[in-house]
Amino acid sequence: MNWLFNNLDVIGSAIVAHLATALPAIVLSFVLSIPIGWLANRFRWSRGFLLTVCALLYAIPSLPLFIVLPLVIGTGLRDSINVVISMTIYGIALMARSTADGLASVDADVRQSATAMGFSPWSRFWRVELPLAGPVLLAGLRVVSVSTISLTTVGAVLGIESLGSLFTDGFQRNIPLEILTGIVLTIAMALVIDLLIVLLGRALMPWTRPVPAPSRAVPAAKDAVVA
Amino acid sequence: MIEFRDVTKRFPDGTVAVDGFSLVMPSRKTTVLVGSSGSGKTTLLRMINRMVDLTSGAIEIDGEDTSRLAPVALRRRIGYVMQNSGLLPHFKVIDNVATVPVLNGVPRKQAREQALELLDTVGLERSIADRYPSQLSGGQQQRVGVARGLAADPNILLMDEPFGAVDPIVRSELQTELIRLQRELDKTVVFVTHDIDEAFLLGDQVVILQQGGRIAQVGSPTEIIEAPANDFVAHFIGAEKGKRALSVRATATGEILVDGDGRAVGVLVPQPGGSS
C-alpha cells in the first residue's frame, strides 16, 4: 500500500496524460467520421468501398504504427501526438460504419418532409439527419471511447506517458500494486467516460427518452375526447 | 393558379410516371388528384414544389415558370402536408410548426407565438406545444402537420394523402376540419388521395387519373357523378356497381334509399333551407 500513497503524483500525472491523449482521439474520430459517413451514403459505389477501407485500418498493428507515424509526419518518437493520431485512425475504423449506418437509418419520410419544407441540403444534414442519427452515433461512440481508452496504454511501451506507464514501470520494477493500479484506473476511466457520453446523449437527445403518457389519454386533445 | 403544360416525367429506370399531363388548378379552390397506385398522383404533386423534376413540359404558378425558381425558396412558400405527418421527431410540436418561418428568417420567439395561434386554428390545445411528435395520437400529428403546412401563410397547400393513415372516425373529423379551414383561409389546395369519396367530399375540381398520369375525367363532383366520361370512371366511382345510382324503396313505415344492389344507404329528406 505504501507504493500507492508515495506515488499519488505519478498516478495523477498518468491520468492527466492518458486523458490528454484519449479524449482528443475520441473527439477527432467522431468528427472525422461524419464526412466519411455522409460520403458513404452519398453514392452507390462509395459505401462498400469506404467502409471496407476504414475497417481495414483496424488491422494495422499498433506498435509498428507508433514507429512509422513519426517518420511520416516528422514528430518525435515519444511525442504523444503519435498516439492521438493512431488512436484516431482506429477510432475512425470503428466509428465510420456507425455514422454511415446512423445516417442511413433516418426515416425516408422525415427526410422528404424536411426537403418539402424547404431545408437546404446542408441545413437538412446538420439539423435533421445528423441529430436523428444520434442514437446510432452514440452507440458507436461508446465503443470507440472504451476501445480508445484501453488502446492508449500501448504507447507506454515506447515511453509515451499514460496509465499504461504504470504497467510497464510496475513490470520492470516488479511492483504488482502498480500494475494493478494501472489496470483498475484504465477500466474505471473507461466506465466514467462511457457514463458521461450516455448522460451527454440523454441531454442532447431529449426526444429519445421514454414517452411519459400514451397519447390517447391526454385530455387536452380534442381527438382523444371525440374518438 | 397552377398550370401544368404537357408535363412528362420519366424516371431514370425508364418508367413513365406522367405522360403529357396538362391541367389548370384554379386559385383558391381545392383540386383533388385521385387514382390508384401507379397513377402518378404523388409524382404530379411533388413536381409542383420541385421535389420531382420534370422531364419535359412546364409548370407555372401564377404565370411564373417554376423551373426558373430556386427549389428551396419555392418550397418555403408552398405548404406541404404528407401521410404519417412527416413531423420532425426531434423537434417539439411548437418548433415543428415554426420550422418554415424560422427557415425564412423570422425570429424564433415570434415564430413560436404564431405557431401557438396556428395550433388554435387547427383545433389543438396549446398545452401540447412542448411535446414531441411521438407523444401525440395519429390524428393530433396530422393536425400539427396541417398547422406546419400553413405556418408560412403560403398561397398553395399541397396535401399528399394526409388522412390516409388515421382511423375512419378521426379521418372524417379531419376532413370536416379541412373544409372549415379552407372556407376561412381560401388557399389553393392540391390534394392527393386514392379514396374517391374523400375526393368528392373535399374537391371543387376532381381529377380522376389512370395509369401514367392520364386524365380520365376532370370536373366537379356533380359533373362526374352525373356523367362519368367512360367505363373507367364509372367503375372507379362505383357507378357501375350501382353505388351511385340510388332508388327509393317503400317500406312498411315509409321510404328509404337503396343502391344498385338493394342495400339501404339512407333516407330521402328535403334539402334544409335550399332549392335544387
Short mmCIF file of C-alpha atoms in Angstrom, two decimals:
data_model
loop_
_atom_site.label_atom_id
_atom_site.label_comp_id
_atom_site.label_asym_id
_atom_site.label_seq_id
_atom_site.Cartn_x
_atom_site.Cartn_y
_atom_site.Cartn_z
CA MET A 1 0.00 0.00 0.00
CA ASN A 2 2.96 2.29 0.63
CA TRP A 3 3.72 2.50 -3.05
CA LEU A 4 0.26 3.87 -3.73
CA PHE A 5 0.46 6.70 -1.20
CA ASN A 6 4.01 7.61 -2.09
CA ASN A 7 3.24 7.86 -5.78
CA LEU A 8 -0.05 9.74 -5.96
CA ASP A 9 1.65 12.40 -8.06
CA VAL A 10 2.87 9.77 -10.55
CA ILE A 11 -0.63 8.32 -10.77
CA GLY A 12 -2.22 11.76 -11.14
CA SER A 13 0.17 12.67 -13.91
CA ALA A 14 -0.56 9.38 -15.70
CA ILE A 15 -4.30 10.00 -15.51
CA VAL A 16 -3.92 13.51 -16.95
CA ALA A 17 -1.62 12.30 -19.72
CA HIS A 18 -3.99 9.45 -20.54
CA LEU A 19 -6.97 11.78 -20.80
CA ALA A 20 -4.98 14.30 -22.82
CA THR A 21 -4.27 11.59 -25.36
CA ALA A 22 -7.52 9.61 -25.41
CA LEU A 23 -10.09 12.41 -25.32
CA PRO A 24 -8.82 14.31 -28.39
CA ALA A 25 -8.65 10.99 -30.26
CA ILE A 26 -12.25 10.15 -29.33
CA VAL A 27 -13.49 13.58 -30.38
CA LEU A 28 -11.48 13.50 -33.62
CA SER A 29 -12.76 10.02 -34.50
CA PHE A 30 -16.30 11.23 -34.06
CA VAL A 31 -15.87 14.42 -36.03
CA LEU A 32 -13.88 12.92 -38.90
CA SER A 33 -16.32 10.03 -39.26
CA ILE A 34 -19.14 12.46 -40.08
CA PRO A 35 -17.93 13.38 -43.60
CA ILE A 36 -16.90 9.76 -44.21
CA GLY A 37 -20.33 8.50 -43.15
CA TRP A 38 -22.00 11.11 -45.31
CA LEU A 39 -19.90 10.22 -48.32
CA ALA A 40 -20.52 6.50 -47.76
CA ASN A 41 -24.25 7.03 -48.20
CA ARG A 42 -23.93 9.57 -50.97
CA PHE A 43 -23.04 7.30 -53.89
CA ARG A 44 -23.81 3.72 -54.73
CA TRP A 45 -20.14 2.72 -55.02
CA SER A 46 -18.88 4.67 -52.04
CA ARG A 47 -20.47 2.75 -49.18
CA GLY A 48 -18.84 -0.65 -49.65
CA PHE A 49 -15.55 0.88 -50.69
CA LEU A 50 -15.16 3.45 -47.92
CA LEU A 51 -16.39 1.25 -45.12
CA THR A 52 -14.12 -1.61 -46.15
CA VAL A 53 -11.12 0.70 -46.28
CA CYS A 54 -12.00 2.11 -42.86
CA ALA A 55 -12.48 -1.33 -41.35
CA LEU A 56 -9.07 -2.39 -42.69
CA LEU A 57 -7.46 0.49 -40.77
CA TYR A 58 -8.16 -1.53 -37.67
CA ALA A 59 -5.90 -4.28 -38.97
CA ILE A 60 -2.81 -2.05 -38.79
CA PRO A 61 -0.71 -3.30 -35.85
CA SER A 62 -0.29 -0.53 -33.30
CA LEU A 63 3.39 -0.79 -32.36
CA PRO A 64 4.69 -0.51 -35.94
CA LEU A 65 2.24 2.37 -36.46
CA PHE A 66 3.73 4.23 -33.48
CA ILE A 67 7.15 3.86 -35.08
CA VAL A 68 6.23 4.61 -38.71
CA LEU A 69 3.97 7.57 -37.94
CA PRO A 70 6.71 9.86 -36.57
CA LEU A 71 8.77 9.17 -39.70
CA VAL A 72 5.85 10.14 -41.91
CA ILE A 73 4.71 13.26 -40.08
CA GLY A 74 8.05 14.30 -38.60
CA THR A 75 7.24 14.16 -34.91
CA GLY A 76 9.50 12.79 -32.21
CA LEU A 77 9.23 9.07 -31.38
CA ARG A 78 7.93 9.84 -27.89
CA ASP A 79 5.53 12.58 -28.89
CA SER A 80 2.00 11.87 -27.60
CA ILE A 81 0.66 13.31 -30.88
CA ASN A 82 1.61 9.96 -32.45
CA VAL A 83 -0.73 8.15 -30.08
CA VAL A 84 -3.52 10.67 -30.67
CA ILE A 85 -3.26 10.16 -34.42
CA SER A 86 -3.01 6.37 -34.18
CA MET A 87 -6.00 6.21 -31.85
CA THR A 88 -7.95 8.45 -34.20
CA ILE A 89 -7.20 6.06 -37.06
CA TYR A 90 -8.51 3.11 -35.02
CA GLY A 91 -11.44 5.22 -33.83
CA ILE A 92 -12.43 6.05 -37.39
CA ALA A 93 -12.19 2.37 -38.27
CA LEU A 94 -14.96 1.72 -35.75
CA MET A 95 -16.90 4.96 -35.99
CA ALA A 96 -17.24 5.41 -39.76
CA ARG A 97 -19.59 2.43 -40.05
CA SER A 98 -21.75 3.60 -37.16
CA THR A 99 -22.02 7.04 -38.71
CA ALA A 100 -22.91 5.64 -42.12
CA ASP A 101 -25.47 3.28 -40.56
CA GLY A 102 -26.89 6.02 -38.37
CA LEU A 103 -27.35 8.41 -41.27
CA ALA A 104 -28.89 5.65 -43.38
CA SER A 105 -31.34 4.83 -40.58
CA VAL A 106 -33.08 8.21 -40.80
CA ASP A 107 -36.69 7.68 -41.92
CA ALA A 108 -37.11 8.48 -45.63
CA ASP A 109 -40.46 10.16 -44.89
CA VAL A 110 -38.81 12.54 -42.45
CA ARG A 111 -36.05 13.31 -44.93
CA GLN A 112 -38.59 14.06 -47.65
CA SER A 113 -40.71 16.13 -45.36
CA ALA A 114 -37.66 18.21 -44.41
CA THR A 115 -36.95 18.74 -48.10
CA ALA A 116 -40.57 19.67 -48.75
CA MET A 117 -40.47 22.27 -46.00
CA GLY A 118 -37.52 23.98 -47.60
CA PHE A 119 -34.44 22.82 -45.72
CA SER A 120 -31.41 23.26 -47.95
CA PRO A 121 -29.37 20.05 -48.32
CA TRP A 122 -26.73 21.49 -45.97
CA SER A 123 -29.09 22.50 -43.19
CA ARG A 124 -31.11 19.32 -43.64
CA PHE A 125 -27.96 17.31 -42.94
CA TRP A 126 -26.95 19.19 -39.81
CA ARG A 127 -30.37 19.92 -38.36
CA VAL A 128 -32.32 16.83 -39.32
CA GLU A 129 -30.25 13.86 -40.46
CA LEU A 130 -27.31 14.08 -38.05
CA PRO A 131 -29.43 14.64 -34.92
CA LEU A 132 -31.77 11.79 -35.89
CA ALA A 133 -28.78 9.51 -36.45
CA GLY A 134 -27.86 10.40 -32.84
CA PRO A 135 -28.80 7.16 -31.07
CA VAL A 136 -26.73 5.06 -33.51
CA LEU A 137 -23.84 7.54 -33.35
CA LEU A 138 -23.98 7.35 -29.57
CA ALA A 139 -23.77 3.56 -29.60
CA GLY A 140 -20.75 3.75 -31.92
CA LEU A 141 -19.09 6.45 -29.86
CA ARG A 142 -19.33 4.34 -26.71
CA VAL A 143 -17.42 1.52 -28.38
CA VAL A 144 -14.82 3.98 -29.72
CA SER A 145 -14.40 5.57 -26.30
CA VAL A 146 -13.83 2.31 -24.43
CA SER A 147 -11.54 0.96 -27.14
CA THR A 148 -9.51 4.17 -27.31
CA ILE A 149 -9.04 4.43 -23.56
CA SER A 150 -7.81 0.86 -23.45
CA LEU A 151 -5.54 1.06 -26.53
CA THR A 152 -3.94 4.33 -25.41
CA THR A 153 -1.98 2.33 -22.83
CA VAL A 154 0.10 0.70 -25.59
CA GLY A 155 2.05 3.94 -26.10
CA ALA A 156 3.74 3.29 -22.77
CA VAL A 157 5.86 0.61 -24.42
CA LEU A 158 7.60 3.40 -26.33
CA GLY A 159 7.78 5.59 -23.24
CA ILE A 160 4.79 7.82 -24.06
CA GLU A 161 3.14 8.57 -20.74
CA SER A 162 -0.34 7.20 -19.98
CA LEU A 163 -1.92 4.83 -17.47
CA GLY A 164 -0.02 2.18 -19.41
CA SER A 165 3.18 3.58 -17.93
CA LEU A 166 2.04 2.11 -14.63
CA PHE A 167 2.04 -1.39 -16.20
CA THR A 168 5.44 -1.03 -17.85
CA ASP A 169 7.04 0.57 -14.82
CA GLY A 170 5.43 -1.88 -12.40
CA PHE A 171 6.53 -4.78 -14.56
CA GLN A 172 10.14 -3.60 -14.81
CA ARG A 173 10.44 -2.81 -11.12
CA ASN A 174 8.29 -5.76 -10.04
CA ILE A 175 5.62 -3.75 -8.21
CA PRO A 176 2.36 -5.73 -8.62
CA LEU A 177 0.35 -3.00 -6.94
CA GLU A 178 1.46 -0.51 -9.58
CA ILE A 179 0.38 -2.87 -12.37
CA LEU A 180 -2.95 -3.45 -10.65
CA THR A 181 -3.46 0.29 -10.17
CA GLY A 182 -2.89 0.86 -13.89
CA ILE A 183 -5.44 -1.80 -14.85
CA VAL A 184 -8.09 -0.67 -12.37
CA LEU A 185 -7.71 3.01 -13.30
CA THR A 186 -7.92 2.25 -17.05
CA ILE A 187 -11.15 0.32 -16.55
CA ALA A 188 -12.52 2.98 -14.21
CA MET A 189 -11.72 5.73 -16.69
CA ALA A 190 -13.43 3.80 -19.49
CA LEU A 191 -16.53 3.41 -17.32
CA VAL A 192 -16.63 7.05 -16.27
CA ILE A 193 -16.20 8.39 -19.81
CA ASP A 194 -18.83 5.93 -21.04
CA LEU A 195 -21.25 7.19 -18.40
CA LEU A 196 -20.53 10.81 -19.34
CA ILE A 197 -21.21 10.03 -23.01
CA VAL A 198 -24.52 8.37 -22.13
CA LEU A 199 -25.54 11.36 -19.99
CA LEU A 200 -24.49 13.78 -22.71
CA GLY A 201 -26.55 11.83 -25.23
CA ARG A 202 -29.57 11.94 -22.98
CA ALA A 203 -29.20 15.69 -22.54
CA LEU A 204 -28.75 16.31 -26.28
CA MET A 205 -31.50 13.95 -27.45
CA PRO A 206 -34.48 14.60 -25.19
CA TRP A 207 -36.89 13.17 -27.78
CA THR A 208 -35.46 9.68 -27.33
CA ARG A 209 -36.45 9.50 -23.69
CA PRO A 210 -39.26 7.10 -22.84
CA VAL A 211 -42.66 8.57 -23.57
CA PRO A 212 -44.38 9.50 -20.29
CA ALA A 213 -48.03 9.07 -21.26
CA PRO A 214 -49.82 7.30 -24.10
CA SER A 215 -51.10 9.99 -26.42
CA ARG A 216 -54.75 8.95 -26.37
CA ALA A 217 -55.10 9.55 -22.67
CA VAL A 218 -54.25 13.23 -22.99
CA PRO A 219 -57.35 15.22 -22.05
CA ALA A 220 -56.02 18.29 -23.84
CA ALA A 221 -56.51 16.56 -27.17
CA LYS A 222 -59.75 17.10 -28.99
CA ASP A 223 -59.20 13.89 -30.94
CA ALA A 224 -58.95 11.93 -27.76
CA VAL A 225 -62.21 13.37 -26.48
CA VAL A 226 -64.11 12.51 -29.63
CA ALA A 227 -62.52 9.20 -30.57
CA MET B 1 -53.33 29.34 -60.26
CA ILE B 2 -51.16 26.34 -61.03
CA GLU B 3 -50.87 25.32 -64.65
CA PHE B 4 -49.40 22.07 -65.94
CA ARG B 5 -48.41 22.25 -69.60
CA ASP B 6 -47.74 18.97 -71.34
CA VAL B 7 -45.76 17.68 -68.37
CA THR B 8 -43.89 14.38 -68.66
CA LYS B 9 -41.87 12.55 -66.05
CA ARG B 10 -39.68 9.64 -66.96
CA PHE B 11 -37.67 8.16 -64.11
CA PRO B 12 -34.06 7.01 -64.67
CA ASP B 13 -35.16 3.36 -64.71
CA GLY B 14 -37.35 4.12 -67.72
CA THR B 15 -40.81 4.08 -66.11
CA VAL B 16 -43.02 6.89 -67.30
CA ALA B 17 -44.91 8.15 -64.27
CA VAL B 18 -46.63 11.01 -66.05
CA ASP B 19 -47.08 11.43 -69.78
CA GLY B 20 -48.21 14.67 -71.41
CA PHE B 21 -50.24 15.97 -68.48
CA SER B 22 -51.96 19.33 -68.90
CA LEU B 23 -54.28 20.90 -66.35
CA VAL B 24 -55.19 24.20 -64.73
CA MET B 25 -55.69 24.18 -60.97
CA PRO B 26 -57.67 27.32 -60.17
CA SER B 27 -56.67 29.66 -57.35
CA ARG B 28 -58.42 29.41 -54.01
CA LYS B 29 -60.05 26.14 -54.95
CA THR B 30 -59.35 22.59 -53.89
CA THR B 31 -58.17 20.34 -56.70
CA VAL B 32 -58.13 16.66 -55.82
CA LEU B 33 -55.97 14.24 -57.76
CA VAL B 34 -57.47 10.81 -57.29
CA GLY B 35 -56.30 7.49 -58.67
CA SER B 36 -54.97 4.12 -57.66
CA SER B 37 -51.28 3.48 -57.08
CA GLY B 38 -49.22 3.95 -60.22
CA SER B 39 -51.46 6.74 -61.45
CA GLY B 40 -48.66 9.25 -60.87
CA LYS B 41 -50.68 11.40 -58.49
CA THR B 42 -47.94 11.87 -55.91
CA THR B 43 -45.39 12.50 -58.67
CA LEU B 44 -47.65 15.24 -60.04
CA LEU B 45 -47.96 16.80 -56.60
CA ARG B 46 -44.22 16.74 -55.98
CA MET B 47 -43.49 18.33 -59.32
CA ILE B 48 -45.27 21.47 -58.12
CA ASN B 49 -42.68 22.18 -55.41
CA ARG B 50 -39.88 20.64 -57.45
CA MET B 51 -39.24 17.67 -55.21
CA VAL B 52 -39.51 15.82 -58.51
CA ASP B 53 -38.09 17.50 -61.59
CA LEU B 54 -39.90 17.43 -64.92
CA THR B 55 -38.52 15.50 -67.88
CA SER B 56 -40.34 17.83 -70.26
CA GLY B 57 -43.15 20.37 -70.22
CA ALA B 58 -43.64 23.22 -67.79
CA ILE B 59 -45.45 24.08 -64.58
CA GLU B 60 -46.43 27.68 -63.93
CA ILE B 61 -47.55 29.19 -60.66
CA ASP B 62 -49.46 32.41 -61.28
CA GLY B 63 -47.75 32.66 -64.64
CA GLU B 64 -44.25 32.06 -63.26
CA ASP B 65 -42.36 29.08 -64.67
CA THR B 66 -41.25 27.05 -61.62
CA SER B 67 -38.14 25.79 -63.40
CA ARG B 68 -36.76 29.34 -63.11
CA LEU B 69 -37.27 29.47 -59.34
CA ALA B 70 -34.77 28.16 -56.78
CA PRO B 71 -36.24 24.90 -55.41
CA VAL B 72 -35.51 25.63 -51.74
CA ALA B 73 -37.08 29.10 -51.87
CA LEU B 74 -40.05 27.73 -53.84
CA ARG B 75 -40.69 25.02 -51.23
CA ARG B 76 -40.63 27.54 -48.39
CA ARG B 77 -43.57 29.38 -49.92
CA ILE B 78 -45.63 26.25 -50.57
CA GLY B 79 -47.20 24.38 -47.68
CA TYR B 80 -46.79 20.61 -47.68
CA VAL B 81 -48.68 18.05 -45.63
CA MET B 82 -47.91 14.37 -46.01
CA GLN B 83 -49.13 10.98 -44.89
CA ASN B 84 -47.85 9.96 -41.45
CA SER B 85 -47.48 13.70 -40.81
CA GLY B 86 -43.74 13.71 -41.62
CA LEU B 87 -43.14 15.70 -38.45
CA LEU B 88 -39.53 16.01 -37.36
CA PRO B 89 -39.31 13.60 -34.40
CA HIS B 90 -36.61 15.62 -32.65
CA PHE B 91 -38.47 18.93 -32.73
CA LYS B 92 -41.18 19.78 -30.22
CA VAL B 93 -44.64 20.37 -31.68
CA ILE B 94 -44.20 24.12 -31.45
CA ASP B 95 -40.85 24.02 -33.27
CA ASN B 96 -42.22 21.71 -35.93
CA VAL B 97 -44.92 24.26 -36.69
CA ALA B 98 -42.43 27.15 -36.54
CA THR B 99 -39.87 25.44 -38.78
CA VAL B 100 -40.61 27.14 -42.07
CA PRO B 101 -40.92 30.69 -40.69
CA VAL B 102 -37.62 30.16 -38.85
CA LEU B 103 -36.02 28.95 -42.09
CA ASN B 104 -37.40 32.08 -43.69
CA GLY B 105 -35.62 34.19 -41.08
CA VAL B 106 -38.47 35.05 -38.72
CA PRO B 107 -37.08 35.41 -35.16
CA ARG B 108 -37.69 32.19 -33.21
CA LYS B 109 -39.72 33.84 -30.47
CA GLN B 110 -42.10 35.46 -32.93
CA ALA B 111 -42.35 32.26 -34.98
CA ARG B 112 -43.30 30.34 -31.83
CA GLU B 113 -46.04 32.81 -30.97
CA GLN B 114 -47.51 32.46 -34.44
CA ALA B 115 -47.19 28.70 -34.12
CA LEU B 116 -49.32 28.76 -30.96
CA GLU B 117 -52.03 30.63 -32.84
CA LEU B 118 -51.86 28.04 -35.59
CA LEU B 119 -52.44 25.29 -33.04
CA ASP B 120 -55.71 27.09 -32.22
CA THR B 121 -56.53 27.33 -35.91
CA VAL B 122 -56.25 23.59 -36.47
CA GLY B 123 -58.15 22.79 -33.28
CA LEU B 124 -55.33 21.71 -30.98
CA GLU B 125 -54.81 22.70 -27.37
CA ARG B 126 -51.77 24.88 -26.74
CA SER B 127 -50.73 22.52 -23.94
CA ILE B 128 -49.31 20.04 -26.47
CA ALA B 129 -46.84 22.63 -27.76
CA ASP B 130 -43.94 21.27 -25.71
CA ARG B 131 -44.49 17.62 -26.58
CA TYR B 132 -42.58 15.61 -29.11
CA PRO B 133 -44.49 14.16 -32.08
CA SER B 134 -44.18 10.59 -30.78
CA GLN B 135 -46.23 11.66 -27.76
CA LEU B 136 -49.26 12.55 -29.90
CA SER B 137 -52.04 10.45 -31.40
CA GLY B 138 -52.15 9.94 -35.16
CA GLY B 139 -54.96 12.48 -35.53
CA GLN B 140 -53.12 15.08 -33.49
CA GLN B 141 -49.96 14.53 -35.53
CA GLN B 142 -51.89 15.16 -38.75
CA ARG B 143 -53.32 18.37 -37.30
CA VAL B 144 -49.83 19.51 -36.37
CA GLY B 145 -48.80 18.59 -39.93
CA VAL B 146 -51.56 20.84 -41.29
CA ALA B 147 -50.55 23.66 -38.92
CA ARG B 148 -46.97 23.33 -40.12
CA GLY B 149 -48.10 23.43 -43.73
CA LEU B 150 -49.92 26.69 -43.03
CA ALA B 151 -47.18 28.30 -40.95
CA ALA B 152 -45.55 30.39 -43.64
CA ASP B 153 -49.02 31.52 -44.76
CA PRO B 154 -48.49 30.04 -48.22
CA ASN B 155 -50.95 30.61 -51.06
CA ILE B 156 -50.60 26.99 -52.05
CA LEU B 157 -51.06 23.95 -49.84
CA LEU B 158 -50.02 20.54 -51.16
CA MET B 159 -51.52 17.57 -49.34
CA ASP B 160 -50.28 14.06 -50.09
CA GLU B 161 -52.81 11.56 -48.72
CA PRO B 162 -52.69 13.43 -45.42
CA PHE B 163 -55.51 11.45 -43.82
CA GLY B 164 -54.60 8.06 -45.24
CA ALA B 165 -53.10 6.62 -42.08
CA VAL B 166 -55.63 7.59 -39.42
CA ASP B 167 -58.71 5.64 -38.37
CA PRO B 168 -62.05 6.37 -40.09
CA ILE B 169 -63.57 8.41 -37.26
CA VAL B 170 -60.56 10.69 -36.95
CA ARG B 171 -60.31 10.88 -40.73
CA SER B 172 -63.83 12.18 -41.17
CA GLU B 173 -63.19 14.66 -38.37
CA LEU B 174 -60.04 15.91 -40.09
CA GLN B 175 -61.87 16.15 -43.41
CA THR B 176 -64.59 18.29 -41.86
CA GLU B 177 -61.91 20.40 -40.25
CA LEU B 178 -60.14 20.89 -43.57
CA ILE B 179 -63.37 22.03 -45.21
CA ARG B 180 -63.85 24.57 -42.42
CA LEU B 181 -60.23 25.74 -42.69
CA GLN B 182 -60.48 26.10 -46.44
CA ARG B 183 -63.61 28.21 -46.04
CA GLU B 184 -61.68 30.52 -43.68
CA LEU B 185 -58.29 30.60 -45.35
CA ASP B 186 -59.04 30.35 -49.07
CA LYS B 187 -55.85 28.57 -50.13
CA THR B 188 -55.14 26.92 -53.43
CA VAL B 189 -55.17 23.32 -52.24
CA VAL B 190 -53.89 20.38 -54.23
CA PHE B 191 -54.95 17.16 -52.51
CA VAL B 192 -53.88 13.66 -53.44
CA THR B 193 -55.90 10.61 -52.42
CA HIS B 194 -56.91 7.17 -53.62
CA ASP B 195 -60.28 7.47 -51.91
CA ILE B 196 -62.96 8.67 -54.33
CA ASP B 197 -65.36 9.56 -51.52
CA GLU B 198 -62.72 11.79 -49.97
CA ALA B 199 -62.14 13.34 -53.39
CA PHE B 200 -65.83 14.13 -53.85
CA LEU B 201 -66.09 15.44 -50.29
CA LEU B 202 -63.17 17.85 -50.49
CA GLY B 203 -62.72 18.70 -54.16
CA ASP B 204 -64.04 21.70 -56.03
CA GLN B 205 -62.30 20.17 -59.00
CA VAL B 206 -61.72 16.42 -59.07
CA VAL B 207 -59.18 14.89 -61.43
CA ILE B 208 -59.54 11.15 -61.94
CA LEU B 209 -56.25 9.65 -63.07
CA GLN B 210 -55.49 6.46 -64.95
CA GLN B 211 -52.12 4.73 -65.11
CA GLY B 212 -49.27 7.00 -66.18
CA GLY B 213 -50.98 10.21 -65.11
CA ARG B 214 -53.50 10.15 -67.96
CA ILE B 215 -56.61 12.15 -67.10
CA ALA B 216 -59.74 10.02 -67.24
CA GLN B 217 -62.01 12.91 -66.31
CA VAL B 218 -61.85 16.38 -64.80
CA GLY B 219 -64.85 18.09 -63.30
CA SER B 220 -66.79 19.00 -60.22
CA PRO B 221 -68.08 16.05 -58.17
CA THR B 222 -71.56 16.77 -59.53
CA GLU B 223 -70.41 16.68 -63.14
CA ILE B 224 -68.51 13.44 -62.67
CA ILE B 225 -71.31 11.65 -60.83
CA GLU B 226 -73.91 12.90 -63.34
CA ALA B 227 -71.96 11.91 -66.41
CA PRO B 228 -68.95 9.63 -65.99
CA ALA B 229 -66.79 10.15 -69.07
CA ASN B 230 -66.08 6.47 -69.68
CA ASP B 231 -66.21 2.98 -68.23
CA PHE B 232 -63.01 3.54 -66.24
CA VAL B 233 -64.53 6.50 -64.42
CA ALA B 234 -67.86 4.75 -63.93
CA HIS B 235 -66.06 1.78 -62.44
CA PHE B 236 -63.76 3.94 -60.32
CA ILE B 237 -66.53 5.99 -58.73
CA GLY B 238 -68.67 2.91 -58.26
CA ALA B 239 -71.47 3.98 -60.63
CA GLU B 240 -71.27 0.70 -62.46
CA LYS B 241 -71.93 -1.29 -59.30
CA GLY B 242 -74.91 0.90 -58.61
CA LYS B 243 -73.22 2.55 -55.64
CA ARG B 244 -74.04 5.98 -57.04
CA ALA B 245 -77.42 5.12 -58.55
CA LEU B 246 -79.87 5.24 -55.70
CA SER B 247 -83.53 4.49 -55.84
CA VAL B 248 -86.41 4.96 -53.44
CA ARG B 249 -87.98 1.88 -51.97
CA ALA B 250 -91.15 1.85 -49.93
CA THR B 251 -91.03 0.13 -46.59
CA ALA B 252 -93.78 -0.74 -44.18
CA THR B 253 -93.29 2.54 -42.36
CA GLY B 254 -92.01 4.95 -45.03
CA GLU B 255 -89.35 5.22 -47.70
CA ILE B 256 -85.60 4.50 -47.84
CA LEU B 257 -82.90 4.95 -50.48
CA VAL B 258 -81.24 1.82 -51.77
CA ASP B 259 -78.22 1.36 -54.06
CA GLY B 260 -77.98 -0.84 -57.14
CA ASP B 261 -77.62 -3.99 -55.04
CA GLY B 262 -80.67 -3.13 -52.99
CA ARG B 263 -78.66 -2.23 -49.89
CA ALA B 264 -80.15 0.51 -47.73
CA VAL B 265 -77.91 3.57 -47.76
CA GLY B 266 -80.08 6.40 -46.41
CA VAL B 267 -83.36 8.24 -46.45
CA LEU B 268 -84.65 11.00 -48.70
CA VAL B 269 -85.18 14.35 -46.96
CA PRO B 270 -85.82 17.82 -48.35
CA GLN B 271 -82.61 19.86 -48.51
CA PRO B 272 -82.58 22.14 -45.46
CA GLY B 273 -83.24 25.73 -46.50
CA GLY B 274 -82.34 25.30 -50.14
CA SER B 275 -83.57 24.64 -53.62
CA SER B 276 -82.12 22.28 -56.28
#
